[in-house]
CSV table of C-alpha atoms and ligand atoms in Angstrom, one decimal:
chain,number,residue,atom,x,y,z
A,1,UNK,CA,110.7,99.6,144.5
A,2,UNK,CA,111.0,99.4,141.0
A,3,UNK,CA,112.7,103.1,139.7
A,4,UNK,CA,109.9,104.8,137.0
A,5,UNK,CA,110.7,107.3,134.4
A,6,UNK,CA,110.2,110.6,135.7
A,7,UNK,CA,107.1,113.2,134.4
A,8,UNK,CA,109.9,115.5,132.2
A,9,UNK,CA,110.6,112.6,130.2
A,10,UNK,CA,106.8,110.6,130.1
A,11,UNK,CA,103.2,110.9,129.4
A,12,UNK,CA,100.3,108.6,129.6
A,13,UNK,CA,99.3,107.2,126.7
A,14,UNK,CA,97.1,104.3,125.2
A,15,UNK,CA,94.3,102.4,125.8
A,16,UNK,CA,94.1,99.3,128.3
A,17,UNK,CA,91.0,97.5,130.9
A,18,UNK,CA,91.9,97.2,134.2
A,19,UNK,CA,90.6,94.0,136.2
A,20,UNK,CA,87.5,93.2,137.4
A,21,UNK,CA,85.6,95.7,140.1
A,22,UNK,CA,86.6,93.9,143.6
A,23,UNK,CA,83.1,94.8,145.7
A,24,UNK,CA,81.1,93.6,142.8
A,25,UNK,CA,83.5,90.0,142.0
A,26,UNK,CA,82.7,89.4,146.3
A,27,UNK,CA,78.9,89.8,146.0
A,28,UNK,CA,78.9,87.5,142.9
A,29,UNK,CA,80.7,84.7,144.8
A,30,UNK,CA,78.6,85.2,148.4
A,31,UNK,CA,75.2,85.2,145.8
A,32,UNK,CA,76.6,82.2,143.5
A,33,UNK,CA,77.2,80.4,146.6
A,34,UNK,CA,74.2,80.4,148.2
A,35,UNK,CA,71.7,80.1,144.7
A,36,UNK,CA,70.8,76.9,143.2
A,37,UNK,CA,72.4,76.1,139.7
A,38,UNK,CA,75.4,76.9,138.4
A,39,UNK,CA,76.7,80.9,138.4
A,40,UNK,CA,79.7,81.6,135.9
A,41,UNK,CA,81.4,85.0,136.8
A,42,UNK,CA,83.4,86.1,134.0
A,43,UNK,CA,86.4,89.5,134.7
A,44,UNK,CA,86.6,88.1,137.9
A,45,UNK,CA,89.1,90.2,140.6
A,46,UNK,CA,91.8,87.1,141.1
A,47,UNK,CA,93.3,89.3,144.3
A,48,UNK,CA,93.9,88.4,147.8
A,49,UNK,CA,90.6,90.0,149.0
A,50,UNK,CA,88.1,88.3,146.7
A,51,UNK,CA,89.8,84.7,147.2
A,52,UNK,CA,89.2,85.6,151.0
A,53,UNK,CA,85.7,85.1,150.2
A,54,UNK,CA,86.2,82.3,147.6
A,55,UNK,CA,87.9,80.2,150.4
A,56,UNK,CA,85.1,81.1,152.8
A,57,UNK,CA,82.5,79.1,150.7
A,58,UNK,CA,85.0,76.2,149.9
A,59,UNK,CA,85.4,75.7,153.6
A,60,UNK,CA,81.5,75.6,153.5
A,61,UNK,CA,81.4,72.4,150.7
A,62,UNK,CA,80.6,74.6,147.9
A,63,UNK,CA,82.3,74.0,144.4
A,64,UNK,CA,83.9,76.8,143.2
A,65,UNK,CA,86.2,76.0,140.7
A,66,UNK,CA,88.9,78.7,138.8
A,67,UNK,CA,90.7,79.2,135.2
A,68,UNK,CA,92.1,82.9,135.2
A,69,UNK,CA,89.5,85.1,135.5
A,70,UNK,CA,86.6,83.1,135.2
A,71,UNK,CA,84.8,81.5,138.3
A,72,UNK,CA,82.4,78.4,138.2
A,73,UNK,CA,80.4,77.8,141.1
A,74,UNK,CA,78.0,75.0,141.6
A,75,UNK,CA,75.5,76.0,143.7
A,76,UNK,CA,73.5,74.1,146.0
A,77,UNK,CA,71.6,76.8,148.0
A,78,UNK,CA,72.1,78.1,151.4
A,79,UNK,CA,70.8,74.3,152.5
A,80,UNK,CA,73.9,72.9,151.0
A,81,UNK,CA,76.4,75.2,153.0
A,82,UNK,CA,78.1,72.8,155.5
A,83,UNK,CA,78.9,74.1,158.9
A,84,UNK,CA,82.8,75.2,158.8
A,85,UNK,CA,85.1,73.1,160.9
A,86,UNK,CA,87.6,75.1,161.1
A,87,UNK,CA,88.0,78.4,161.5
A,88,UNK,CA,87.4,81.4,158.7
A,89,UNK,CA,90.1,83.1,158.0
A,90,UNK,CA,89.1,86.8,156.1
A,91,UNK,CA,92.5,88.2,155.7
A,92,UNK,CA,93.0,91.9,154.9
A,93,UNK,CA,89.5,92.0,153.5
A,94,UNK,CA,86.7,93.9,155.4
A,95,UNK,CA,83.9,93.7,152.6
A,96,UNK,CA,84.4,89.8,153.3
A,97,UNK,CA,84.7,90.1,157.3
A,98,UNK,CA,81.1,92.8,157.0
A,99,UNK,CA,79.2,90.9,154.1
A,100,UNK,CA,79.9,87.2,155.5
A,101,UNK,CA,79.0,87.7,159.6
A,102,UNK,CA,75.3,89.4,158.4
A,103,UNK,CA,75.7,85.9,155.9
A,104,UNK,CA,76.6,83.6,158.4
A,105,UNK,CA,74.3,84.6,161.5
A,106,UNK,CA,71.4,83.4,158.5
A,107,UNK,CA,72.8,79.8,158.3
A,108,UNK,CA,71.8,77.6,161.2
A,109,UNK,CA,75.2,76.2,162.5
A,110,UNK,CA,78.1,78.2,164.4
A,111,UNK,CA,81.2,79.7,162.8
A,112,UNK,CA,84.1,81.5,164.9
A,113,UNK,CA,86.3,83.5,161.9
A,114,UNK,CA,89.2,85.8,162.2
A,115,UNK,CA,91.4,87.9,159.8
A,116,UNK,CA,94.9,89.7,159.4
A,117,UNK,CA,96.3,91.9,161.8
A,118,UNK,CA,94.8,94.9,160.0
A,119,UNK,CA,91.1,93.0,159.8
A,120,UNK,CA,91.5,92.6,164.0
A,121,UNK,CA,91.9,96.2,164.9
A,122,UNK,CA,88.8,97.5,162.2
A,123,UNK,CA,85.7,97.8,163.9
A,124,UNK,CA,82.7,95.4,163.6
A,125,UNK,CA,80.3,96.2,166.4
A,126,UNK,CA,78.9,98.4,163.1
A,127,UNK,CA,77.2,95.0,161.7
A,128,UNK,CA,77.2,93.2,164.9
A,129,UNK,CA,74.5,95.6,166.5
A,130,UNK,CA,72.0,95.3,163.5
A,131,UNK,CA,72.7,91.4,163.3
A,132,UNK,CA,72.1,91.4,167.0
A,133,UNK,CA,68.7,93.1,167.2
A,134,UNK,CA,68.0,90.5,164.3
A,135,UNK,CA,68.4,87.6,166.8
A,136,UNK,CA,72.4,86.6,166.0
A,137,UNK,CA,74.6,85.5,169.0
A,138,UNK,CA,77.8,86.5,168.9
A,139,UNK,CA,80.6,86.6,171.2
A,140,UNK,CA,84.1,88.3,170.7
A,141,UNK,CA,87.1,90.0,171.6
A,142,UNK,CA,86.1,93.6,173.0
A,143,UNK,CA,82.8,93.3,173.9
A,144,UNK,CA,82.3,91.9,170.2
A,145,UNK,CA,83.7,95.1,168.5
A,146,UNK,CA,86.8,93.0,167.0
A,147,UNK,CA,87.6,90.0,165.9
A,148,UNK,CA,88.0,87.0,166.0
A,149,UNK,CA,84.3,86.1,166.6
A,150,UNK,CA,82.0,83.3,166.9
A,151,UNK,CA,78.5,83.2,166.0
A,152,UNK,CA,75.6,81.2,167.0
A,153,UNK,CA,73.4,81.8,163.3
A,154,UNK,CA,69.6,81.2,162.5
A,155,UNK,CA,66.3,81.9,163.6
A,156,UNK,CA,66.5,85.5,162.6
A,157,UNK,CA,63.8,88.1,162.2
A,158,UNK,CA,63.6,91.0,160.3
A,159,UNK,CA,64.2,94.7,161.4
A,160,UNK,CA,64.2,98.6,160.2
A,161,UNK,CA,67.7,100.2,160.8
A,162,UNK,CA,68.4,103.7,160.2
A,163,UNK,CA,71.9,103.4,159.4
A,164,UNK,CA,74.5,105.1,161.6
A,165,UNK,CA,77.3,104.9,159.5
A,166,UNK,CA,77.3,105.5,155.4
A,167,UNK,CA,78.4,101.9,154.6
A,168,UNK,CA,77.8,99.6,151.9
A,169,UNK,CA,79.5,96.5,153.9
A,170,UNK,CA,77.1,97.5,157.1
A,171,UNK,CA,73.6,97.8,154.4
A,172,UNK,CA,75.2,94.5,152.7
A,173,UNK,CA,75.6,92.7,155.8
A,174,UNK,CA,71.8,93.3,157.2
A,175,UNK,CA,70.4,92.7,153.8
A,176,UNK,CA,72.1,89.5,153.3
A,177,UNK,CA,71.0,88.3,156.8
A,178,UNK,CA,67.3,89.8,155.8
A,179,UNK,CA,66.9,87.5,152.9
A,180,UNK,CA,67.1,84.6,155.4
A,181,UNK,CA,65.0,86.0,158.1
A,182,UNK,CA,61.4,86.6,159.2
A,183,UNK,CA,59.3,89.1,158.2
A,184,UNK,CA,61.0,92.2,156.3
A,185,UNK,CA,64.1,93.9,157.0
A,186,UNK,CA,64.6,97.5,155.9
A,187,UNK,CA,67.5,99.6,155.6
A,188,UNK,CA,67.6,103.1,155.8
A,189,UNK,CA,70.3,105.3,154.3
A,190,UNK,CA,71.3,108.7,154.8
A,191,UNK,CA,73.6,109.0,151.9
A,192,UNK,CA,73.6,106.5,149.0
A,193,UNK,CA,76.7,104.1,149.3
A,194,UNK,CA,77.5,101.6,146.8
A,195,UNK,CA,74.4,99.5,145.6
A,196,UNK,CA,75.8,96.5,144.1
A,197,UNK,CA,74.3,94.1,146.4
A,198,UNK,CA,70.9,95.5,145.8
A,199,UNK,CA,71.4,95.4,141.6
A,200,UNK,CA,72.8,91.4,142.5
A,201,UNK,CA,69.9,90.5,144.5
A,202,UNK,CA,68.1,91.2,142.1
A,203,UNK,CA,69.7,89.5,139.6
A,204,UNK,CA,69.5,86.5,141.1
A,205,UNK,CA,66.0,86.7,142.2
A,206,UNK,CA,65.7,88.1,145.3
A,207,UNK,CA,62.7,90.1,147.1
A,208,UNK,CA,63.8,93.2,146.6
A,209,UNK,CA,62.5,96.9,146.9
A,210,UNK,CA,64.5,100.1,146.4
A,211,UNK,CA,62.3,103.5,147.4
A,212,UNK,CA,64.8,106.5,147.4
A,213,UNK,CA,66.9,105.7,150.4
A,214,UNK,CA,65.0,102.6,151.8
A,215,UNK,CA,66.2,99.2,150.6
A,216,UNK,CA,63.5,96.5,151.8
A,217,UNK,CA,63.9,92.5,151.7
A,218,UNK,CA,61.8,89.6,152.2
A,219,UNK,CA,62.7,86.2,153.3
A,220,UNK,CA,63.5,85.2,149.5
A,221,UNK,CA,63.1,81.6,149.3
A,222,UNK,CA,65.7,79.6,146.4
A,223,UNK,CA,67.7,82.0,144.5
A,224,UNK,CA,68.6,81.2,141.1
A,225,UNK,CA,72.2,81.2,139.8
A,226,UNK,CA,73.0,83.3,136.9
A,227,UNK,CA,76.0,84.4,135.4
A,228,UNK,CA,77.6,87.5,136.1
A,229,UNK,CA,79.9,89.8,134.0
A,230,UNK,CA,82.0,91.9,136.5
A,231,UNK,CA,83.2,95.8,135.2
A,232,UNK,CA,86.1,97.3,135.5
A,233,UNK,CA,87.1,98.5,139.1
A,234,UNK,CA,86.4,102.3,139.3
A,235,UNK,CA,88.9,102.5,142.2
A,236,UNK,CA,91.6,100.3,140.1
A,237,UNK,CA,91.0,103.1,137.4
A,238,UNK,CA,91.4,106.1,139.4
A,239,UNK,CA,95.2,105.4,140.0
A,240,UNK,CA,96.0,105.7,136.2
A,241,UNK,CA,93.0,108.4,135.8
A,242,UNK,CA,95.1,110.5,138.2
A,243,UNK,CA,98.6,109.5,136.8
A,244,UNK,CA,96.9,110.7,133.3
A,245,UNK,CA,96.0,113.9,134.7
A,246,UNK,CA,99.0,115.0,136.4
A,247,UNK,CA,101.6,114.3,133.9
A,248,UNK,CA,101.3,117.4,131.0
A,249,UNK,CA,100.9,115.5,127.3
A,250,UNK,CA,98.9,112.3,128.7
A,251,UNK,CA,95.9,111.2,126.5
A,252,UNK,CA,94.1,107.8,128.0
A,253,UNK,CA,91.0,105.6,127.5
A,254,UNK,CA,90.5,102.8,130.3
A,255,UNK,CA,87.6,100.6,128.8
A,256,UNK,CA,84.7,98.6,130.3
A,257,UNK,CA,84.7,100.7,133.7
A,258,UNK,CA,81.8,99.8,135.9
A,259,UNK,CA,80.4,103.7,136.4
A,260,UNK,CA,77.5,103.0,138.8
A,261,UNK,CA,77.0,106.5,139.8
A,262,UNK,CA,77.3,105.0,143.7
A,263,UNK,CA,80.8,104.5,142.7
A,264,UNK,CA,81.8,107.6,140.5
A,265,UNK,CA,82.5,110.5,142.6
A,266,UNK,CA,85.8,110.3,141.0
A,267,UNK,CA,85.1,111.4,137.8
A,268,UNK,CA,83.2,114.2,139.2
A,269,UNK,CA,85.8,115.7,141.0
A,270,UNK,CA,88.3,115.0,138.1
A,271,UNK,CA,86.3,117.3,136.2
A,272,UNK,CA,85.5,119.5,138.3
A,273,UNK,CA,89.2,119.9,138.8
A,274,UNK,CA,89.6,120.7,135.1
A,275,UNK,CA,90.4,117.9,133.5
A,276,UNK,CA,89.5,117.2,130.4
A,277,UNK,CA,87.1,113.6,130.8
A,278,UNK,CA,84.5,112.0,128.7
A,279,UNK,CA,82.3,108.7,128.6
A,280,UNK,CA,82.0,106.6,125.8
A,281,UNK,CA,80.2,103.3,124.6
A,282,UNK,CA,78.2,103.5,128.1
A,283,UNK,CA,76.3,99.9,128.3
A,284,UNK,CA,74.0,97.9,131.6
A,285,UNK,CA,75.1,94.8,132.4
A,286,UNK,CA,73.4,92.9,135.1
A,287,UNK,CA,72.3,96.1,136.5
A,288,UNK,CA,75.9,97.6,136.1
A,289,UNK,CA,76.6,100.8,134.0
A,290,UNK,CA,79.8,100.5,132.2
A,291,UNK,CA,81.5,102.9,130.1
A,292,UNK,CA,85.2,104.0,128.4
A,293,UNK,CA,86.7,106.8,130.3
A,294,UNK,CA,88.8,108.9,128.2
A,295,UNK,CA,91.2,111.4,130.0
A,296,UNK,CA,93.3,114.0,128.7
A,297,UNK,CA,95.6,116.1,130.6
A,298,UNK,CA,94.9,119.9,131.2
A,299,UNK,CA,95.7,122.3,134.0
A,300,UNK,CA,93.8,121.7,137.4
A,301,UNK,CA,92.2,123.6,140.4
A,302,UNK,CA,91.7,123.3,144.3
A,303,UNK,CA,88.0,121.7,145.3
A,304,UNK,CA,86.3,121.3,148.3
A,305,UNK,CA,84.6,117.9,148.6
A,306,UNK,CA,82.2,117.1,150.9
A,307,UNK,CA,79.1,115.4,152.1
A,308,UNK,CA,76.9,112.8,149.9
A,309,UNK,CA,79.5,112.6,147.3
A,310,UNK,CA,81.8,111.1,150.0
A,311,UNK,CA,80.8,107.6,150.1
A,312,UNK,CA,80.9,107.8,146.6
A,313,UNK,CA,84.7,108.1,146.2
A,314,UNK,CA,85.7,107.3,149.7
A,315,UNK,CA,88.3,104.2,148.4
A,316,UNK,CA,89.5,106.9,146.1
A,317,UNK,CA,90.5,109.9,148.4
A,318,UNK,CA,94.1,108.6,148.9
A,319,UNK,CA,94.6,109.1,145.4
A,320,UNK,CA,92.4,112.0,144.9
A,321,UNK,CA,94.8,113.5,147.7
A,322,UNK,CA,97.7,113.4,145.2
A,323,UNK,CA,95.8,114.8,142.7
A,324,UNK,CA,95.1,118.1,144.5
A,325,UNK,CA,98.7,118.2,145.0
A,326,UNK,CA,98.8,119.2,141.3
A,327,UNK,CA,95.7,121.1,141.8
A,328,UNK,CA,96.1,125.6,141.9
A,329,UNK,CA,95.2,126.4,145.3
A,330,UNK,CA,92.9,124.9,147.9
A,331,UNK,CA,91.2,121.5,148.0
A,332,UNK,CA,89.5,120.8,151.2
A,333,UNK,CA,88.1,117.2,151.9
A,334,UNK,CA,85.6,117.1,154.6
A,335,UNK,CA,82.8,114.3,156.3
A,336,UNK,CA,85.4,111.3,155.6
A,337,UNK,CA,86.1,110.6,158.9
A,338,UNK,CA,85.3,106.9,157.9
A,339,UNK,CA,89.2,106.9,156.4
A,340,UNK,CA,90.4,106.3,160.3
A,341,UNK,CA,88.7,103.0,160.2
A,342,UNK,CA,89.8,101.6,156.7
A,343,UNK,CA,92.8,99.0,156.0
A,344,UNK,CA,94.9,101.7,158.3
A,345,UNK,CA,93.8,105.1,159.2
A,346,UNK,CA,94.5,106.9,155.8
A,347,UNK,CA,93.8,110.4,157.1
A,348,UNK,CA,97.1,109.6,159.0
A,349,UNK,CA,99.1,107.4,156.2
A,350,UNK,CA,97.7,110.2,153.6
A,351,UNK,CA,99.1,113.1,155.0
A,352,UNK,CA,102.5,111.4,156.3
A,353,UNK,CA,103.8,109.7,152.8
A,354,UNK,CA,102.4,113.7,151.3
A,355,UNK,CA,104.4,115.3,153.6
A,356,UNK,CA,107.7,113.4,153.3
A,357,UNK,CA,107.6,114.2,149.8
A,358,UNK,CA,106.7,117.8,150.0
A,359,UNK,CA,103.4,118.3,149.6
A,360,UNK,CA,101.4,121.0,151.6
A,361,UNK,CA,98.7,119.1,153.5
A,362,UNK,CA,97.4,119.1,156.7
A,363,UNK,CA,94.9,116.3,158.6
A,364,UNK,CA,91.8,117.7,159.6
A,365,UNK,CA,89.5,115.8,162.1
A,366,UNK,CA,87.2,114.2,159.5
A,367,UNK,CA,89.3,114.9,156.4
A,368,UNK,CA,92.6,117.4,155.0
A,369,UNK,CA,93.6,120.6,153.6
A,370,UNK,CA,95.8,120.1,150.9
A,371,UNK,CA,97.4,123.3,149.4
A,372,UNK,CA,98.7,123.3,146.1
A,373,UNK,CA,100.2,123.2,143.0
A,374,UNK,CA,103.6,121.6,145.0
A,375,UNK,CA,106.8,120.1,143.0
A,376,UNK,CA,107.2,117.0,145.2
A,377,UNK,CA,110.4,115.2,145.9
A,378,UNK,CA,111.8,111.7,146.3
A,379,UNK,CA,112.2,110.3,149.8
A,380,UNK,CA,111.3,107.0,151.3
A,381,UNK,CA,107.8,106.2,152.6
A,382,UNK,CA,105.5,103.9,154.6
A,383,UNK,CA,102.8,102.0,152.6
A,384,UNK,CA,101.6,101.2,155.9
A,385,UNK,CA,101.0,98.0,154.2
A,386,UNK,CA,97.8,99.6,152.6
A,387,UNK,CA,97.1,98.6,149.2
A,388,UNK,CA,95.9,102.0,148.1
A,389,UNK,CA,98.4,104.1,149.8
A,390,UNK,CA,101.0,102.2,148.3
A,391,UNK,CA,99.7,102.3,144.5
A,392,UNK,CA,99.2,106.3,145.4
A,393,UNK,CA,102.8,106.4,146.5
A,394,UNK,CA,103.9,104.8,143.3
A,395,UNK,CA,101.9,107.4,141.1
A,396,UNK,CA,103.7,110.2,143.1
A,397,UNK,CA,106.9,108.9,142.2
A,398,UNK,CA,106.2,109.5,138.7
A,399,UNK,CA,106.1,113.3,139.2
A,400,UNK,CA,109.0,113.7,141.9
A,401,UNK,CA,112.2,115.4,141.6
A,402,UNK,CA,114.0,112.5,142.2
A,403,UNK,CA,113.5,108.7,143.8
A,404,UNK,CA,110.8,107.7,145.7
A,405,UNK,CA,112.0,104.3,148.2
A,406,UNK,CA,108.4,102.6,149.2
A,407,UNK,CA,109.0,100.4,151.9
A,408,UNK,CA,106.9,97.5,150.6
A,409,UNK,CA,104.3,96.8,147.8
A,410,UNK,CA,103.0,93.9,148.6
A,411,UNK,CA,99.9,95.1,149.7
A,412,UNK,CA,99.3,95.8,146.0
A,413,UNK,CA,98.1,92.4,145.4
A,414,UNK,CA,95.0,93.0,147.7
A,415,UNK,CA,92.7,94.9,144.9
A,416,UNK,CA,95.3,95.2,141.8
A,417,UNK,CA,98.0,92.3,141.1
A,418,UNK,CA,98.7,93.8,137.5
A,419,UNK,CA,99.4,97.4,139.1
A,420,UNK,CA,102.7,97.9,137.9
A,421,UNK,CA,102.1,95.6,134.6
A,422,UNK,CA,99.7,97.8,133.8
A,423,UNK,CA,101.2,101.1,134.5
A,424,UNK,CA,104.2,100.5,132.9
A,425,UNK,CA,102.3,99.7,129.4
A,426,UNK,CA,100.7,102.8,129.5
A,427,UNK,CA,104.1,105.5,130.0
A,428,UNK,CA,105.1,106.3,127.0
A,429,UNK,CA,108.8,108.3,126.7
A,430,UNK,CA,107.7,111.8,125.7
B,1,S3P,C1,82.9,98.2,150.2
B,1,S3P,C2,82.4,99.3,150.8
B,1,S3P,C3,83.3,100.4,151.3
B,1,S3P,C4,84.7,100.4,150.7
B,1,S3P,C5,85.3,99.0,150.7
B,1,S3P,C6,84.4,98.1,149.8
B,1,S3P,C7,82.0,97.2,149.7
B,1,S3P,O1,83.4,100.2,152.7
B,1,S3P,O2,85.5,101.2,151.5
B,1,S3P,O3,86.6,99.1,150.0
B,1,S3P,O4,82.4,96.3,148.8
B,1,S3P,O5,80.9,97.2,150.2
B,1,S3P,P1,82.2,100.9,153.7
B,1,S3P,O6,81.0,100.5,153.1
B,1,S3P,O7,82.4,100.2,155.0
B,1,S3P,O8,82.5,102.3,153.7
């Protein structure tokens, strides 16, 4: 682990963009893949998640080709997908394990996939229940709760599900199988979670409805590729959001965010912290709200944080936890018992790296206390091989008394390859 200055000699200061939003750059490729025509996605995420997905549509036939950020894909509609011979292999990647089983049980061939040793232990009898009552055939390990699986696909029908669990990979998953099956398919939320598919759909042409919480598709014939512009990630941003407003002196603007309000709990509990946070040059693209977040520092307090805000920051709580370390008195974060079920169970990997560097904060049953203000210290800590417990671990070493040791950071290259790159432009000596 690469030593950083310490908070009595540094501030955050500048201006930079961090890369492209990783839910949004995975929907582009699954929609580019299966249109007709050719899809360009410029600010595309170049990280191990997204190329899961990339690779998943190669192994299909489909053209994709790269040049840095900017994808090409020449798409022959969900006729031209060629049955996989081998098997799928997702990775660490959930949004591609969720998003492609509701694609897949659409196509009429059979696919067996598998992932990482992470992917195999996270559940997926969430999307395999829906897809089931929609006419998929699936068999795998667990009574079909893990993977690996293999799928029997086509011949689907539509269905009305009231969602169990507030997820945008479980919504995505049935939608995506709707817009190849009979009849309509509706999904019914109780809390909004992200909506990118829905803005995607239709921006490629889908049959789309959007009433409150009810998200309706039709079988939707030929889509039509288009090109897609990917924002900033919002959960990229919040790492050096929080490093900016923890560390007395920082001033920072991080431009082109996508701030889909499905995505930006974050900034609502920055300022409701205290922290001094505005929005600039706020734009739509392809559905997409975009802005330039400008933080300053200022002097925070304990919130509690709970209910239909959660899935609207729920990538973000690691770092969020941090935060109301620095934060006067109390911040309880309840209703995210989702966190047990993510890349490792970050309730548990939360509290554990806090606590081994002195932090007051205790696991709850769906969430933590977390008292505060608390000068941390160095130590050595897990990453748990977690891509956002790792970048949090590495934002709490800039404010430690001393070294922090992280066991391993290579996890970082899931959702943010230029992490340290672009951390380290923006600490300025004070
Ligand atoms: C994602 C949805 C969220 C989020 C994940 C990406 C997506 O998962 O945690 O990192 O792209 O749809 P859930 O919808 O399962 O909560």
């Amino acid at each position: 682990m690469p030593v950083l200055p310490n908070q009595d000699s540094i501030r955050i200061y500048g201006s930079l963009e961090v890369p492209g939003d990783k839910s949004i750059s995975h929907r582009a490729v699954i929609l580019g893949s299966i249109s007709k025509g050719t899809t360009t996605i410029n600010n595309f995420l170049d990280s191990e998640d997204c190329m899961r997905t990339v690779d998943a549509f190669r192994l299909m036939g489909v053209e994709i080709k790269k040049s840095g950020n900017t994808l090409q894909i020449d798409g022959k509609g969900k006729s031209g997908l060629e049955e996989p011979l081998e098997p799928i292999y997702f990775g660490n990647s959930g949004t591609t394990a969720r998003l492609m089983l509701g694609l897949l049980t659409s196509l009429p061939f059979s696919s067996l996939v598998y992932g990482d040793s992470s992917l195999v232990n996270r559940p997926m009898d969430r999307v395999i229940v829906p897809l089931a009552k929609m006419g998929g055939k699936f068999i795998g390990r667990k009574q079909t709760n893990y993977l690996p699986i293999a799928l029997d696909g086509g011949n689907l029908h539509g269905i009305t599900y009231h969602m169990p669990v507030n997820s945008a990979q479980v919504k995505s998953a049935i939608l995506l199988a709707g817009i190849g099956a009979k009849g309509v398919t509706k999904v019914i939320e109780s809390y909004p979670t992200r909506n990118h598919t829905e803005n995607m759909l239709r921006a490629f042409g889908a049959n789309i409805k959007v009433k409150h919480n009810e998200i309706e598709v039709n079988a939707s014939g030929v889509l039509r590729g288009t090109d897609v512009y990917v924002p900033g990630d919002i959960s990229s941003a919040a790492f050096l959001l929080t490093a900016a407003a923890i560390i007395p002196g920082s001033s920072l603007i991080i431009k082109n965010v996508g701030i889909n309000e499905t995505r930006s709990g974050v900034i609502e509990v920055l300022e409701e912290m205290g922290a001094s946070i505005s929005i600039e040059n706020k734009t739509v693209v392809g559905g997409e709200l975009l802005g330039d977040i400008h933080i300053e520092y200022r002097a925070l307090s304990g919130i509690t944080i709970e209910g239909e805000i959660i899935p609207r920051l729920i990538d973000e709580i690691p770092i969020i936890a941090l935060l109301a370390t620095q934060a006067e008195g109390k911040t309880i974060i309840r209703n995210a018992e989702e966190l047990k079920v993510k890349e490792t169970d970050r309730i548990q990997a939360i509290v554990d790296v806090l606590t081994s560097l002195g932090a007051h904060i205790d696991a709850t049953e769906d969430g933590m206390v977390i008292i505060g203000k608390s000068t941390l210290k160095g130590g050595t800590v897990k990453s748990y091989h977690d891509h956002r417990i790792a970048m949090m671990a590495v934002i709490a070493s800039l404010i430690t008394e001393g070294n922090v040791t992280i066991d391993d950071l290579s996890s970082v290259s899931i959702s943010y390859p230029s992490f340290m790159n672009d951390l380290k432009a923006v600490i300025q000596k004070a």
